[in-house]
mmCIF file of C-alpha atoms in Angstrom:
data_model
loop_
_atom_site.group_PDB
_atom_site.id
_atom_site.type_symbol
_atom_site.label_atom_id
_atom_site.label_comp_id
_atom_site.label_asym_id
_atom_site.label_seq_id
_atom_site.Cartn_x
_atom_site.Cartn_y
_atom_site.Cartn_z
ATOM 1 C CA MET A 1 7.368 -3.597 -14.180
ATOM 2 C CA GLY A 2 7.171 -1.598 -10.953
ATOM 3 C CA THR A 3 8.211 -2.885 -7.589
ATOM 4 C CA ARG A 4 5.912 -5.362 -7.287
ATOM 5 C CA TYR A 5 6.661 -6.899 -10.407
ATOM 6 C CA ALA A 6 10.090 -6.731 -9.538
ATOM 7 C CA GLY A 7 10.690 -7.849 -6.363
ATOM 8 C CA PHE A 8 8.096 -10.754 -7.358
ATOM 9 C CA ILE A 9 10.532 -12.199 -10.518
ATOM 10 C CA GLN A 10 13.651 -11.998 -7.968
ATOM 11 C CA GLY A 11 11.803 -13.610 -5.677
ATOM 12 C CA LEU A 12 11.222 -16.558 -7.994
ATOM 13 C CA GLY A 13 14.599 -16.617 -9.208
ATOM 14 C CA ASP A 14 15.723 -16.699 -5.496
ATOM 15 C CA LEU A 15 14.258 -20.469 -5.714
ATOM 16 C CA GLY A 16 15.873 -21.265 -8.906
ATOM 17 C CA TYR A 17 12.910 -20.632 -11.490
ATOM 18 C CA ILE A 18 14.119 -18.779 -14.914
ATOM 19 C CA VAL A 19 11.052 -17.161 -15.936
ATOM 20 C CA GLY A 20 10.708 -17.260 -19.642
ATOM 21 C CA LYS A 21 12.472 -21.413 -19.356
ATOM 22 C CA ASP A 22 11.043 -23.455 -16.082
ATOM 23 C CA ILE A 23 7.596 -20.422 -15.896
ATOM 24 C CA LEU A 24 5.882 -18.647 -18.634
ATOM 25 C CA ILE A 25 3.734 -15.493 -16.744
ATOM 26 C CA ASP A 26 1.401 -13.516 -19.149
ATOM 27 C CA PHE A 27 1.086 -9.530 -17.561
ATOM 28 C CA LEU A 28 -2.309 -8.558 -17.374
ATOM 29 C CA SER A 29 -2.617 -5.008 -16.734
ATOM 30 C CA THR A 30 -5.525 -2.022 -15.736
ATOM 31 C CA ASP A 31 -3.509 0.629 -16.782
ATOM 32 C CA GLY A 32 -4.217 1.893 -13.703
ATOM 33 C CA LYS A 33 -8.271 1.881 -13.753
ATOM 34 C CA SER A 34 -10.082 -0.350 -11.079
ATOM 35 C CA GLU A 35 -12.831 -0.454 -13.063
ATOM 36 C CA ARG A 36 -11.428 -2.712 -15.359
ATOM 37 C CA PHE A 37 -10.338 -5.302 -12.821
ATOM 38 C CA PRO A 38 -13.286 -7.856 -13.340
ATOM 39 C CA ALA A 39 -13.050 -7.606 -16.735
ATOM 40 C CA LEU A 40 -9.475 -8.555 -16.491
ATOM 41 C CA ALA A 41 -10.289 -11.965 -14.461
ATOM 42 C CA ASP A 42 -12.427 -12.846 -16.643
ATOM 43 C CA GLU A 43 -9.049 -12.290 -20.005
ATOM 44 C CA CYS A 44 -6.917 -13.908 -17.272
ATOM 45 C CA ILE A 45 -9.111 -16.953 -16.542
ATOM 46 C CA LYS A 46 -9.352 -17.662 -20.897
ATOM 47 C CA LEU A 47 -5.341 -17.998 -20.544
ATOM 48 C CA LYS A 48 -5.838 -20.784 -18.407
ATOM 49 C CA PRO A 49 -3.276 -21.000 -15.598
ATOM 50 C CA ASP A 50 -2.083 -22.904 -13.435
ATOM 51 C CA ILE A 51 -1.427 -20.644 -11.302
ATOM 52 C CA ILE A 52 -3.067 -16.572 -10.482
ATOM 53 C CA VAL A 53 -1.458 -13.721 -8.807
ATOM 54 C CA ALA A 54 -3.377 -10.898 -8.077
ATOM 55 C CA TYR A 55 -2.468 -7.394 -7.130
ATOM 56 C CA THR A 56 -4.328 -5.193 -5.255
ATOM 57 C CA THR A 57 -7.407 -6.122 -3.189
ATOM 58 C CA PRO A 58 -9.665 -4.920 -6.302
ATOM 59 C CA GLY A 59 -7.647 -6.956 -8.048
ATOM 60 C CA GLY A 60 -8.127 -10.053 -5.316
ATOM 61 C CA LEU A 61 -11.434 -9.232 -4.874
ATOM 62 C CA ALA A 62 -12.225 -9.664 -8.849
ATOM 63 C CA ALA A 63 -10.239 -12.620 -9.262
ATOM 64 C CA LYS A 64 -12.254 -14.773 -6.156
ATOM 65 C CA LYS A 65 -15.702 -13.500 -7.676
ATOM 66 C CA ALA A 66 -14.345 -15.037 -11.531
ATOM 67 C CA THR A 67 -13.014 -18.381 -9.945
ATOM 68 C CA SER A 68 -13.560 -20.632 -7.101
ATOM 69 C CA THR A 69 -11.128 -24.025 -9.375
ATOM 70 C CA ILE A 70 -8.082 -21.811 -10.115
ATOM 71 C CA PRO A 71 -5.222 -21.356 -6.903
ATOM 72 C CA ILE A 72 -5.165 -17.336 -6.164
ATOM 73 C CA VAL A 73 -2.077 -15.139 -4.078
ATOM 74 C CA VAL A 74 -3.390 -11.815 -3.896
ATOM 75 C CA GLY A 75 0.077 -9.881 -3.179
ATOM 76 C CA PRO A 76 0.545 -7.371 -0.606
ATOM 77 C CA VAL A 77 -2.873 -6.578 0.148
ATOM 78 C CA GLY A 78 -4.270 -4.008 2.852
ATOM 79 C CA ASP A 79 -6.263 -6.351 4.764
ATOM 80 C CA PRO A 80 -7.719 -9.659 3.449
ATOM 81 C CA VAL A 81 -10.247 -10.030 5.792
ATOM 82 C CA GLY A 82 -11.308 -7.162 6.188
ATOM 83 C CA THR A 83 -11.989 -6.566 2.822
ATOM 84 C CA GLY A 84 -13.707 -10.620 2.659
ATOM 85 C CA ILE A 85 -10.458 -11.969 0.589
ATOM 86 C CA VAL A 86 -9.543 -14.416 2.684
ATOM 87 C CA ALA A 87 -11.804 -16.035 5.853
ATOM 88 C CA SER A 88 -8.691 -15.519 8.303
ATOM 89 C CA LEU A 89 -5.266 -15.473 7.788
ATOM 90 C CA ALA A 90 -4.804 -18.773 9.252
ATOM 91 C CA ARG A 91 -6.931 -20.406 7.345
ATOM 92 C CA PRO A 92 -8.256 -18.773 4.357
ATOM 93 C CA GLY A 93 -10.006 -20.960 2.803
ATOM 94 C CA GLY A 94 -11.252 -21.441 -0.471
ATOM 95 C CA ASN A 95 -8.414 -21.485 -4.024
ATOM 96 C CA ILE A 96 -7.087 -18.090 -2.231
ATOM 97 C CA THR A 97 -4.344 -17.030 -0.309
ATOM 98 C CA ALA A 98 -2.260 -13.608 0.160
ATOM 99 C CA LEU A 99 -0.083 -10.835 1.662
ATOM 100 C CA THR A 100 -1.050 -9.200 4.174
ATOM 101 C CA VAL A 101 0.948 -5.118 4.553
ATOM 102 C CA MET A 102 -1.478 -4.100 7.351
ATOM 103 C CA GLY A 103 -2.852 -1.422 6.507
ATOM 104 C CA PRO A 104 -5.838 -0.210 8.996
ATOM 105 C CA GLU A 105 -3.825 -2.097 11.677
ATOM 106 C CA LEU A 106 -0.153 0.420 11.352
ATOM 107 C CA SER A 107 -3.011 3.360 10.623
ATOM 108 C CA GLY A 108 -3.070 4.779 14.329
ATOM 109 C CA LYS A 109 1.031 3.899 14.460
ATOM 110 C CA ARG A 110 1.156 6.110 11.031
ATOM 111 C CA LEU A 111 -0.326 9.045 13.077
ATOM 112 C CA GLN A 112 1.044 8.838 16.522
ATOM 113 C CA LEU A 113 4.801 8.638 14.260
ATOM 114 C CA PHE A 114 3.280 12.506 12.959
ATOM 115 C CA LYS A 115 2.474 13.857 16.031
ATOM 116 C CA GLU A 116 6.016 13.162 17.838
ATOM 117 C CA ALA A 117 6.978 14.519 14.752
ATOM 118 C CA ILE A 118 4.681 17.362 14.409
ATOM 119 C CA PRO A 119 3.807 18.371 18.468
ATOM 120 C CA THR A 120 2.508 21.540 16.782
ATOM 121 C CA LEU A 121 0.150 19.471 14.817
ATOM 122 C CA SER A 122 -3.105 19.405 15.504
ATOM 123 C CA ARG A 123 -5.127 19.238 12.349
ATOM 124 C CA VAL A 124 -4.476 16.568 9.265
ATOM 125 C CA ALA A 125 -5.602 16.175 6.122
ATOM 126 C CA VAL A 126 -6.656 12.549 4.870
ATOM 127 C CA LEU A 127 -6.485 10.757 1.203
ATOM 128 C CA SER A 128 -8.168 8.397 0.883
ATOM 129 C CA GLN A 129 -9.664 6.542 -1.978
ATOM 130 C CA LEU A 130 -13.676 5.561 -0.433
ATOM 131 C CA THR A 131 -14.035 3.458 -3.446
ATOM 132 C CA ASP A 132 -11.365 0.976 -2.799
ATOM 133 C CA PRO A 133 -12.325 -1.644 0.088
ATOM 134 C CA ILE A 134 -9.155 -0.643 1.960
ATOM 135 C CA GLY A 135 -9.773 3.067 2.475
ATOM 136 C CA PRO A 136 -12.319 3.024 4.764
ATOM 137 C CA LEU A 137 -11.036 0.438 6.838
ATOM 138 C CA GLN A 138 -7.697 3.641 7.225
ATOM 139 C CA VAL A 139 -10.018 6.335 7.527
ATOM 140 C CA ARG A 140 -11.842 4.322 10.274
ATOM 141 C CA GLU A 141 -8.385 3.018 12.673
ATOM 142 C CA LEU A 142 -7.451 7.209 12.122
ATOM 143 C CA GLU A 143 -10.075 8.304 13.661
ATOM 144 C CA GLN A 144 -10.255 5.716 16.407
ATOM 145 C CA ALA A 145 -6.420 6.767 16.703
ATOM 146 C CA ALA A 146 -6.716 10.430 16.275
ATOM 147 C CA ASN A 147 -9.536 11.114 19.201
ATOM 148 C CA PRO A 148 -6.889 10.376 22.195
ATOM 149 C CA MET A 149 -4.202 12.878 20.040
ATOM 150 C CA GLY A 150 -6.287 15.422 20.135
ATOM 151 C CA LEU A 151 -6.010 15.900 16.299
ATOM 152 C CA HIS A 152 -9.003 16.946 13.948
ATOM 153 C CA LEU A 153 -9.125 15.031 11.104
ATOM 154 C CA GLN A 154 -10.270 16.073 7.265
ATOM 155 C CA VAL A 155 -10.731 13.416 5.097
ATOM 156 C CA HIS A 156 -10.815 13.911 1.378
ATOM 157 C CA ASP A 157 -12.429 10.896 -1.128
ATOM 158 C CA VAL A 158 -9.936 10.629 -3.824
ATOM 159 C CA LYS A 159 -11.362 9.370 -7.332
ATOM 160 C CA THR A 160 -8.753 10.305 -10.222
ATOM 161 C CA THR A 161 -5.448 12.213 -10.954
ATOM 162 C CA ASP A 162 -7.771 15.304 -11.368
ATOM 163 C CA ASP A 163 -8.874 15.322 -7.700
ATOM 164 C CA LEU A 164 -5.437 15.367 -6.020
ATOM 165 C CA ALA A 165 -4.921 19.032 -7.076
ATOM 166 C CA PRO A 166 -8.321 19.895 -5.757
ATOM 167 C CA ALA A 167 -8.046 18.276 -2.381
ATOM 168 C CA PHE A 168 -4.750 19.807 -1.969
ATOM 169 C CA GLU A 169 -6.102 23.550 -2.054
ATOM 170 C CA MET A 170 -8.865 21.919 0.174
ATOM 171 C CA ALA A 171 -6.487 21.170 3.113
ATOM 172 C CA ALA A 172 -4.659 23.759 3.014
ATOM 173 C CA LYS A 173 -8.080 26.561 3.308
ATOM 174 C CA SER A 174 -9.787 24.303 5.685
ATOM 175 C CA GLY A 175 -5.650 25.022 7.717
ATOM 176 C CA ALA A 176 -4.270 21.645 7.681
ATOM 177 C CA GLN A 177 -1.388 21.246 9.101
ATOM 178 C CA GLY A 178 -0.170 18.535 7.996
ATOM 179 C CA LEU A 179 -1.729 15.182 4.938
ATOM 180 C CA LEU A 180 -1.592 11.547 4.838
ATOM 181 C CA THR A 181 -2.672 8.909 2.775
ATOM 182 C CA THR A 182 -4.033 5.354 2.859
ATOM 183 C CA LEU A 183 -2.153 2.402 1.189
ATOM 184 C CA GLU A 184 -4.181 2.838 -1.554
ATOM 185 C CA THR A 185 -2.389 1.238 -5.108
ATOM 186 C CA PHE A 186 -3.925 4.662 -6.214
ATOM 187 C CA PHE A 187 -0.787 6.501 -4.296
ATOM 188 C CA ILE A 188 1.472 4.697 -4.259
ATOM 189 C CA VAL A 189 1.640 4.849 -8.246
ATOM 190 C CA ARG A 190 1.116 8.908 -7.582
ATOM 191 C CA ARG A 191 3.861 9.606 -5.413
ATOM 192 C CA ALA A 192 5.479 11.727 -7.351
ATOM 193 C CA ARG A 193 2.155 14.092 -8.189
ATOM 194 C CA ILE A 194 1.824 14.380 -4.570
ATOM 195 C CA ALA A 195 5.054 14.600 -3.139
ATOM 196 C CA GLU A 196 5.031 17.524 -5.590
ATOM 197 C CA LEU A 197 1.921 19.096 -4.450
ATOM 198 C CA ALA A 198 3.080 18.044 -0.540
ATOM 199 C CA ALA A 199 5.886 20.858 -1.122
ATOM 200 C CA GLN A 200 3.912 23.344 -3.116
ATOM 201 C CA TYR A 201 1.526 23.811 -0.837
ATOM 202 C CA ARG A 202 4.063 23.311 2.010
ATOM 203 C CA LEU A 203 2.291 20.441 4.139
ATOM 204 C CA PRO A 204 4.284 18.273 5.919
ATOM 205 C CA ALA A 205 2.942 14.940 4.966
ATOM 206 C CA MET A 206 3.002 11.541 6.269
ATOM 207 C CA PHE A 207 3.079 8.176 4.218
ATOM 208 C CA THR A 208 2.016 4.346 4.042
ATOM 209 C CA VAL A 209 5.573 3.025 1.682
ATOM 210 C CA ARG A 210 9.109 4.627 1.664
ATOM 211 C CA ASP A 211 9.017 5.027 -2.474
ATOM 212 C CA PHE A 212 7.208 8.209 -0.913
ATOM 213 C CA ALA A 213 9.878 9.611 1.423
ATOM 214 C CA GLU A 214 12.607 8.817 -1.469
ATOM 215 C CA ALA A 215 10.084 10.934 -3.997
ATOM 216 C CA GLY A 216 10.719 13.861 -1.210
ATOM 217 C CA GLY A 217 7.767 13.357 1.207
ATOM 218 C CA LEU A 218 8.992 13.572 4.852
ATOM 219 C CA MET A 219 8.046 10.878 6.561
ATOM 220 C CA SER A 220 6.814 7.048 5.980
ATOM 221 C CA TYR A 221 5.950 4.135 7.447
ATOM 222 C CA GLY A 222 5.526 0.324 6.794
ATOM 223 C CA PRO A 223 6.973 -3.238 6.052
ATOM 224 C CA SER A 224 9.613 -2.966 3.188
ATOM 225 C CA THR A 225 7.745 -3.717 0.288
ATOM 226 C CA LEU A 226 10.259 -5.383 -1.898
ATOM 227 C CA SER A 227 10.196 -8.442 0.469
ATOM 228 C CA LEU A 228 6.376 -8.544 0.759
ATOM 229 C CA TYR A 229 6.726 -8.698 -3.815
ATOM 230 C CA SER A 230 9.481 -11.561 -3.181
ATOM 231 C CA GLN A 231 7.483 -13.979 -0.873
ATOM 232 C CA THR A 232 4.662 -13.641 -2.846
ATOM 233 C CA ALA A 233 7.001 -15.836 -5.176
ATOM 234 C CA ALA A 234 7.205 -17.628 -2.316
ATOM 235 C CA GLN A 235 3.745 -19.310 -2.183
ATOM 236 C CA VAL A 236 2.961 -19.600 -5.629
ATOM 237 C CA ASP A 237 6.302 -21.965 -5.295
ATOM 238 C CA LYS A 238 4.515 -23.862 -2.283
ATOM 239 C CA ILE A 239 1.451 -24.570 -4.362
ATOM 240 C CA LEU A 240 3.508 -25.251 -7.999
ATOM 241 C CA LYS A 241 4.584 -27.711 -5.103
ATOM 242 C CA GLY A 242 1.412 -29.129 -4.431
ATOM 243 C CA SER A 243 0.132 -27.172 -1.380
ATOM 244 C CA LYS A 244 -3.113 -25.842 -1.374
ATOM 245 C CA PRO A 245 -4.358 -22.438 -0.683
ATOM 246 C CA ALA A 246 -6.238 -22.436 1.704
ATOM 247 C CA ASP A 247 -3.913 -24.368 3.732
ATOM 248 C CA LEU A 248 -2.058 -21.923 3.867
ATOM 249 C CA PRO A 249 -1.355 -18.636 6.142
ATOM 250 C CA VAL A 250 -1.918 -15.088 4.670
ATOM 251 C CA GLU A 251 1.386 -13.751 5.086
ATOM 252 C CA GLN A 252 2.679 -10.804 7.524
ATOM 253 C CA PRO A 253 5.690 -8.288 7.230
ATOM 254 C CA THR A 254 7.423 -8.690 10.534
ATOM 255 C CA LYS A 255 9.969 -5.852 9.930
ATOM 256 C CA PHE A 256 9.045 -2.706 10.024
ATOM 257 C CA LYS A 257 11.041 0.716 8.153
ATOM 258 C CA PHE A 258 10.433 4.550 9.658
ATOM 259 C CA ILE A 259 12.110 6.826 7.620
ATOM 260 C CA ILE A 260 12.553 10.355 7.128
ATOM 261 C CA ASN A 261 13.339 12.819 4.641
ATOM 262 C CA LEU A 262 15.937 15.150 6.226
ATOM 263 C CA ASN A 263 15.894 16.796 3.089
ATOM 264 C CA THR A 264 12.584 17.954 2.913
ATOM 265 C CA ALA A 265 11.955 18.941 7.206
ATOM 266 C CA ARG A 266 14.554 21.981 6.378
ATOM 267 C CA THR A 267 12.350 22.790 3.814
ATOM 268 C CA LEU A 268 9.552 23.370 5.127
ATOM 269 C CA GLY A 269 11.375 24.893 8.191
ATOM 270 C CA LEU A 270 11.040 21.649 10.780
ATOM 271 C CA ALA A 271 12.668 20.615 13.664
ATOM 272 C CA ILE A 272 11.932 17.282 13.285
ATOM 273 C CA PRO A 273 12.615 16.044 17.808
ATOM 274 C CA PRO A 274 16.091 14.536 18.296
ATOM 275 C CA GLY A 275 13.966 11.826 19.695
ATOM 276 C CA VAL A 276 11.798 10.963 16.489
ATOM 277 C CA LEU A 277 15.549 10.798 14.582
ATOM 278 C CA ALA A 278 16.949 8.421 17.054
ATOM 279 C CA ILE A 279 13.883 6.107 16.781
ATOM 280 C CA ALA A 280 13.957 6.349 12.652
ATOM 281 C CA ASP A 281 15.691 3.310 10.547
ATOM 282 C CA GLU A 282 16.711 6.006 7.988
ATOM 283 C CA VAL A 283 17.566 9.497 7.246
ATOM 284 C CA ILE A 284 17.791 10.453 4.109
ATOM 285 C CA GLU A 285 19.487 14.014 3.778
#
């Protein structure tokens, strides 16, 4: 079921719920095809659930459009306010609340750490799925952060898995010295393939969650996603006990981890500055 479901189930267990006894869960999946979210949301409504938990920005927007009465908790997404899922972080409004992984807000910090780790960096390829509402928001933040650092960004819109290899080839041919992905679930699901392509084209890469660094990516910076998925269960618990989604503030992460895969750095022939290694929360060797 993956990290998000494992974290959610663990969170329910920590709160005393036994799945199948105290709480029944119907898992519905688009199988990676985001265009199926509207139909999936309609299918979900027919099940007459007490609460809907939706993952990804397209999933949250589809659930919001499908019902204005069933309580909805949107699992960790990049920017629930900027993409229109909720009205505000403090007071989400309507029948919906959410959690955020602060996608756009952390984009500039990732770029800064990337530049500090590779001081000679000047051209960076950015892989983003611009059809996902969170994609353009992150690209905009990256572009604003890049200018003061003297970095030139090459943005590649990746729509399907088949677009990944050509995007890497184009990035390499155009002189990119590094690569960064935005936060869409599309990339997280395909992290092994992306890490493999980064190694093949010898492109140092900065990613959004530690799963990439574990898969062989050079580095990552972001919140602990497992704890956020567990926190989704806490929001569900509050609603089951009578709270209204509109009154539940959007949960934001408070801890962020900078991970460096030193094995990958050695393979790429990179010497990470000691000062950067010193601020890493974890070094994979």
